[in-house]
Tab-separated table of C-alpha atoms in Angstrom:
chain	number	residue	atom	x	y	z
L	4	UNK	CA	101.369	86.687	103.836
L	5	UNK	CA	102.163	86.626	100.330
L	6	UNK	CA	99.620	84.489	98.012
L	7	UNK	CA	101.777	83.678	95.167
L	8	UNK	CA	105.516	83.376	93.867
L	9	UNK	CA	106.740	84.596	90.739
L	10	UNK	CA	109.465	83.479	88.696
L	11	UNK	CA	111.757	84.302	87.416
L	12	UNK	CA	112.330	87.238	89.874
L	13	UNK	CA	113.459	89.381	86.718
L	14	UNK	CA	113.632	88.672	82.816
L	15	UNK	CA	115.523	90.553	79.881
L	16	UNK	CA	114.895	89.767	76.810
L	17	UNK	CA	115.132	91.651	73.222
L	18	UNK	CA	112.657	92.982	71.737
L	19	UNK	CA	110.484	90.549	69.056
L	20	UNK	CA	110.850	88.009	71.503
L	21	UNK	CA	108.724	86.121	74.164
L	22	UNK	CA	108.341	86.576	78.094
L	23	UNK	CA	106.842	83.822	80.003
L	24	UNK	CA	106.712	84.373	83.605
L	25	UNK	CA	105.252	81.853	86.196
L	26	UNK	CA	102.842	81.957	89.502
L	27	UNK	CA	102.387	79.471	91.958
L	28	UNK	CA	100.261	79.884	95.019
L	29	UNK	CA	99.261	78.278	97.797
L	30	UNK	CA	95.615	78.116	99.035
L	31	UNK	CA	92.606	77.449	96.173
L	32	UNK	CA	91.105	80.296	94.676
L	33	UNK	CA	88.461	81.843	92.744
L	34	UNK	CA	90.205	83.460	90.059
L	35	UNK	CA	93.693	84.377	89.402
L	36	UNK	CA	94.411	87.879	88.386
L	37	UNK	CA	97.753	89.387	86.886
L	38	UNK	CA	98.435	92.910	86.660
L	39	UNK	CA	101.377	95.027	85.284
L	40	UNK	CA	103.289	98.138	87.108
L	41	UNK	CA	104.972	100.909	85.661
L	42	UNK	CA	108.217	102.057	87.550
L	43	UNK	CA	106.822	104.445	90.252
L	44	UNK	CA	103.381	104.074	88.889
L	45	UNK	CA	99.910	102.311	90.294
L	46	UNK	CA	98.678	98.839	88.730
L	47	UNK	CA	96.904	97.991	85.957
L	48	UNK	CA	94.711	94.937	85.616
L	49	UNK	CA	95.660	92.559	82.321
L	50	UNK	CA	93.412	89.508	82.618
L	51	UNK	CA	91.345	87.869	84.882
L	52	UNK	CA	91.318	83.981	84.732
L	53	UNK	CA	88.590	81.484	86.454
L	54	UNK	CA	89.129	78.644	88.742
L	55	UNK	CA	87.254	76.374	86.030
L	56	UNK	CA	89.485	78.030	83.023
L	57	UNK	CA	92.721	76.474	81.512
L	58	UNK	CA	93.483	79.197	79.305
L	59	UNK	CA	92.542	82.824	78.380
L	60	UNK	CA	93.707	84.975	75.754
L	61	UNK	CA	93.842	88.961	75.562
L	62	UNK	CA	95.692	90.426	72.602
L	63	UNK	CA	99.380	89.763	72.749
L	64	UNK	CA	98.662	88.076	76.614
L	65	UNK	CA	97.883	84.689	76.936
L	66	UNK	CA	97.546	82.864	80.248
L	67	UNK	CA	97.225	79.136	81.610
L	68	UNK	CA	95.726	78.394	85.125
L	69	UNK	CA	96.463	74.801	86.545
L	70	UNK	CA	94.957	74.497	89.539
L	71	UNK	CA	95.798	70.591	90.597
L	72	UNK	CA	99.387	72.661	90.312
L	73	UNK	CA	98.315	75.705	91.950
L	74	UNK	CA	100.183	77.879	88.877
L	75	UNK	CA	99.739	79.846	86.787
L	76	UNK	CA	101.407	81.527	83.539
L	77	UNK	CA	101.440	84.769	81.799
L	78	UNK	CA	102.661	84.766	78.382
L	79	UNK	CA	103.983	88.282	76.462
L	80	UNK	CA	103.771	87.901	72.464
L	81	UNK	CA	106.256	89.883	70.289
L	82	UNK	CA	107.480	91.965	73.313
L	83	UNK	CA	108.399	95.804	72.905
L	84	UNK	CA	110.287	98.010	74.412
L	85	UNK	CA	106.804	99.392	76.006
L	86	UNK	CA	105.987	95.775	77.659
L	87	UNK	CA	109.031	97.057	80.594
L	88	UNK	CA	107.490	96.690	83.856
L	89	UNK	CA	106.661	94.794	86.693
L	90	UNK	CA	103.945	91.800	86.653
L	91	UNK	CA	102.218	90.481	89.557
L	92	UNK	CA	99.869	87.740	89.936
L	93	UNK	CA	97.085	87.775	92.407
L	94	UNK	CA	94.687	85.272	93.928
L	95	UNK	CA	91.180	86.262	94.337
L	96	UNK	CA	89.766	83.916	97.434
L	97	UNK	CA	85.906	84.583	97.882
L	98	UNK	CA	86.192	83.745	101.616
L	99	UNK	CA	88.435	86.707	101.961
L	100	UNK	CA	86.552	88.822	99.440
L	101	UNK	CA	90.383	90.216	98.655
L	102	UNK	CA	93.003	89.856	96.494
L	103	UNK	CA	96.286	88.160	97.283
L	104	UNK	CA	99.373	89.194	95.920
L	105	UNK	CA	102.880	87.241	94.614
L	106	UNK	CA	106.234	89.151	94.251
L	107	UNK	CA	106.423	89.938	90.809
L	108	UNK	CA	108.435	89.151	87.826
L	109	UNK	CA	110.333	92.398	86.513
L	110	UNK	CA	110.576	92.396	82.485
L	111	UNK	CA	113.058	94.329	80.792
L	112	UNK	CA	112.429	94.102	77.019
L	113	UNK	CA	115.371	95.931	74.916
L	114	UNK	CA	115.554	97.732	71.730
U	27	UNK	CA	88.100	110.477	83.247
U	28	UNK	CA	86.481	108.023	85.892
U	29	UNK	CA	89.170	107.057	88.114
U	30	UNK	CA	91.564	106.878	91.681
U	31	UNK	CA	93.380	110.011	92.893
U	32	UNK	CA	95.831	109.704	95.397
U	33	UNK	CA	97.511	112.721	97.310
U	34	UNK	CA	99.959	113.511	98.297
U	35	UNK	CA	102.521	111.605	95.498
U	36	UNK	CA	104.856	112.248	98.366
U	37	UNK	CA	105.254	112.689	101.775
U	38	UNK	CA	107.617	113.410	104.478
U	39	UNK	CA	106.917	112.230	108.239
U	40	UNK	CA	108.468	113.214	111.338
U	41	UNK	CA	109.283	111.272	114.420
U	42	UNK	CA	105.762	110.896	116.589
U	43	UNK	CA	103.761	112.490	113.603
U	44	UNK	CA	100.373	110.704	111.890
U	45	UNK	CA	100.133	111.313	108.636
U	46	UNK	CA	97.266	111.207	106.569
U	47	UNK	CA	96.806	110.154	103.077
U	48	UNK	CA	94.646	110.963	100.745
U	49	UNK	CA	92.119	108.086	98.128
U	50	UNK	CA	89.245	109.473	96.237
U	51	UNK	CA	87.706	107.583	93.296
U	52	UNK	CA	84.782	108.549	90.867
U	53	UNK	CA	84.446	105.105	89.492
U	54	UNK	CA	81.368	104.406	91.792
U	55	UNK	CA	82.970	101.047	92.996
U	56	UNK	CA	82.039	99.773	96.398
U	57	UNK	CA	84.956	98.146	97.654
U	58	UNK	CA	88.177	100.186	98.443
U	59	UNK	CA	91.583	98.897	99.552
U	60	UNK	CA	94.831	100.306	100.660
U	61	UNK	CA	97.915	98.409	100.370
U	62	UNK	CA	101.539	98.673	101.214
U	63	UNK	CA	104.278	98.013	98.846
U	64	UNK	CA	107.799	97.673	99.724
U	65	UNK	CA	110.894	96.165	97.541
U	66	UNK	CA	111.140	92.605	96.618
U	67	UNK	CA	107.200	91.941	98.848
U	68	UNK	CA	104.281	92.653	96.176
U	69	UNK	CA	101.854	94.082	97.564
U	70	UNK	CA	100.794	93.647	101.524
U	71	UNK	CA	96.827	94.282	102.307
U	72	UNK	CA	96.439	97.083	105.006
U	73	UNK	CA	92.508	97.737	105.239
U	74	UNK	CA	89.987	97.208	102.629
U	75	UNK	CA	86.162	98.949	103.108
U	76	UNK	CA	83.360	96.542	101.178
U	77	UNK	CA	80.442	99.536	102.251
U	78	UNK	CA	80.192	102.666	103.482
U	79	UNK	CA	80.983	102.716	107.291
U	80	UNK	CA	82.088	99.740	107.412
U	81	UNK	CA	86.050	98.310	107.081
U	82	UNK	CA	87.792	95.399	108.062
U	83	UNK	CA	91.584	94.521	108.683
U	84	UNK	CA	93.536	93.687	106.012
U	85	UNK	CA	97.355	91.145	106.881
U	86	UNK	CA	99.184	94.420	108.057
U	87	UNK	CA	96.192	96.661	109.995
U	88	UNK	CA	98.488	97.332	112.938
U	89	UNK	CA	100.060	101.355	113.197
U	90	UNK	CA	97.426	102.331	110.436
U	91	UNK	CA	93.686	103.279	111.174
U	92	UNK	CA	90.888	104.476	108.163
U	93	UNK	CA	87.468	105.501	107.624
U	94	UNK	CA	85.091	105.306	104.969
U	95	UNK	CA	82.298	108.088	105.804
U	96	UNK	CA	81.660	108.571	102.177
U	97	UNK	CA	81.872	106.321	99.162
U	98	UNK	CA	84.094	108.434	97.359
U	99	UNK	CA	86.473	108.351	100.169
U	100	UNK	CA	88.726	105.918	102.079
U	101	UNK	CA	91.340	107.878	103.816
U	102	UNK	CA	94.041	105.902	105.503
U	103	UNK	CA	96.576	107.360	108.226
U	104	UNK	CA	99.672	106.066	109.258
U	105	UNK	CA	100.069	106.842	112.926
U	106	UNK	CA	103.055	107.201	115.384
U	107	UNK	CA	102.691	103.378	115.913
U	108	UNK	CA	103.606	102.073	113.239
U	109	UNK	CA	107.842	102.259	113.408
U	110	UNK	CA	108.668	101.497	109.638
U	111	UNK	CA	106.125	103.521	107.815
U	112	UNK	CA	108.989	104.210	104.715
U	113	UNK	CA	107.046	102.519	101.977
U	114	UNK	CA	104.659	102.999	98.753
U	115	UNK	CA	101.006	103.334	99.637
U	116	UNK	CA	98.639	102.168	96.869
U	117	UNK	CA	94.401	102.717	96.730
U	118	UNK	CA	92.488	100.788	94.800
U	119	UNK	CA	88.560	100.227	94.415
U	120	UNK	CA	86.331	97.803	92.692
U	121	UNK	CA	82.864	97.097	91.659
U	122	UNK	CA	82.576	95.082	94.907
U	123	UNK	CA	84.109	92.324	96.984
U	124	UNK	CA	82.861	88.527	96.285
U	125	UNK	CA	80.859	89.223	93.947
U	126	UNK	CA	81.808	88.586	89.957
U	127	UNK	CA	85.400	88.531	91.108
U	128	UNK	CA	86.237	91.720	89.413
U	129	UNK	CA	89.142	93.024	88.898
U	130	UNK	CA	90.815	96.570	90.995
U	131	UNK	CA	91.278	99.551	90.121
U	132	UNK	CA	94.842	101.292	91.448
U	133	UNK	CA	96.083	105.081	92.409
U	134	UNK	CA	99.403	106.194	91.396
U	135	UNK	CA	99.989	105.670	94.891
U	136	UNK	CA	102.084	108.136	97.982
U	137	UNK	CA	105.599	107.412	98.421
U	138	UNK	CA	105.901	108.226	102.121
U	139	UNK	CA	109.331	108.880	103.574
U	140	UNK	CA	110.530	109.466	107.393
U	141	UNK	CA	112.924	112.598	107.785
């Protein structure tokens, strides 16, 4: 069963600009995780964020956890062309002792 | 480098025919996963190993079996049994499970194809 739900499904946006994509999940967890996936490639972890967090900020990321909302947001600064991939958010529940993951948002940032 | 090595990046099964793929990480992390990834689903949890010779069953354990006889290690092979193996197979490891919620490491992952 899939933890979360990303939207939007996919985002295209030029390059300069913002990317905000969304996660909502369904069961409380521990942390919320979001990672990033090149085309044909493995993932790579961006930022973890607490259940006791609002807000977290890494470099051009910043993301919001709401957890009377059970979402979550993942904001991309000043996108480039390199920022093209897929995101995925991911619930951490410490009963499970394993990560959860949504669908992903894929962002297409143009020249 | 510290990191996960998966092998084959791809691989062709037969009708009838286990396959075996390969996970090996240097990263000294505990916990290994494998999960399965097809279009439009994320990521689905197959098996995930918190020790050395010990694993558990992940949402989608059924036509897959592993073992985790060293902790470099974590093996997974998709057997006859499981009827639509077509998918990309993705290891991943971390410091350990429950504990300081940290975050996984990932392969490049095995595309694995039927012929």
């Amino acid at each position: 069963s899939q933890q979360g739900e990303e939207d939007p499904q996919a985002l295209s946006i030029q390059e300069g600009e913002n990317a905000t994509m969304n996660c909502s999940y369904k069961t409380s967890i521990n942390n919320l995780q979001w990672y990033r996936q090149n085309s044909g490639r493995g993932l790579v972890h961006l930022i973890l964020i607490r259940s006791n967090e609002r807000e977290k900020h890494s470099g051009r990321l910043r993301v919001t956890l709401d957890t009377s909302k059970k979402s979550s947001s993942l904001l991309i600064t000043a996108s480039r062309a390199a920022d093209t991939a897929s995101y995925f958010c991911a619930g951490f529940t410490g009963g499970g002792n394993k990560l959860t993951f949504g669908t992903g948002t894929q962002l297409k940032v143009e020249l | 480098d510290g990191g996960i090595t998966q092998s084959p990046k791809y691989l062709f099964r037969k009708e009838g025919q286990n396959v075996t793929l390969s996970c090996e990480q240097n990263l000294n992390h505990d916990a290994m996963y494998w999960y399965r990834q097809d279009p439009g689903q994320g990521l689905r949890l197959i098996y995930y190993s918190q020790i050395v010779n010990d694993f558990q069953k992940g949402d989608i354990a059924e036509g897959y079996s592993v073992s985790r006889e060293k902790k470099e290690s974590f093996p997974l092979t998709v057997t006859s049994a499981q009827k639509n193996p077509t998918a990309f197979y993705l290891c991943a490891s971390s410091i350990a499970t429950g504990v300081g919620n940290q975050p996984q490491h990932f392969g490049d992952g095995t595309r694995l194809s039927i012929l």
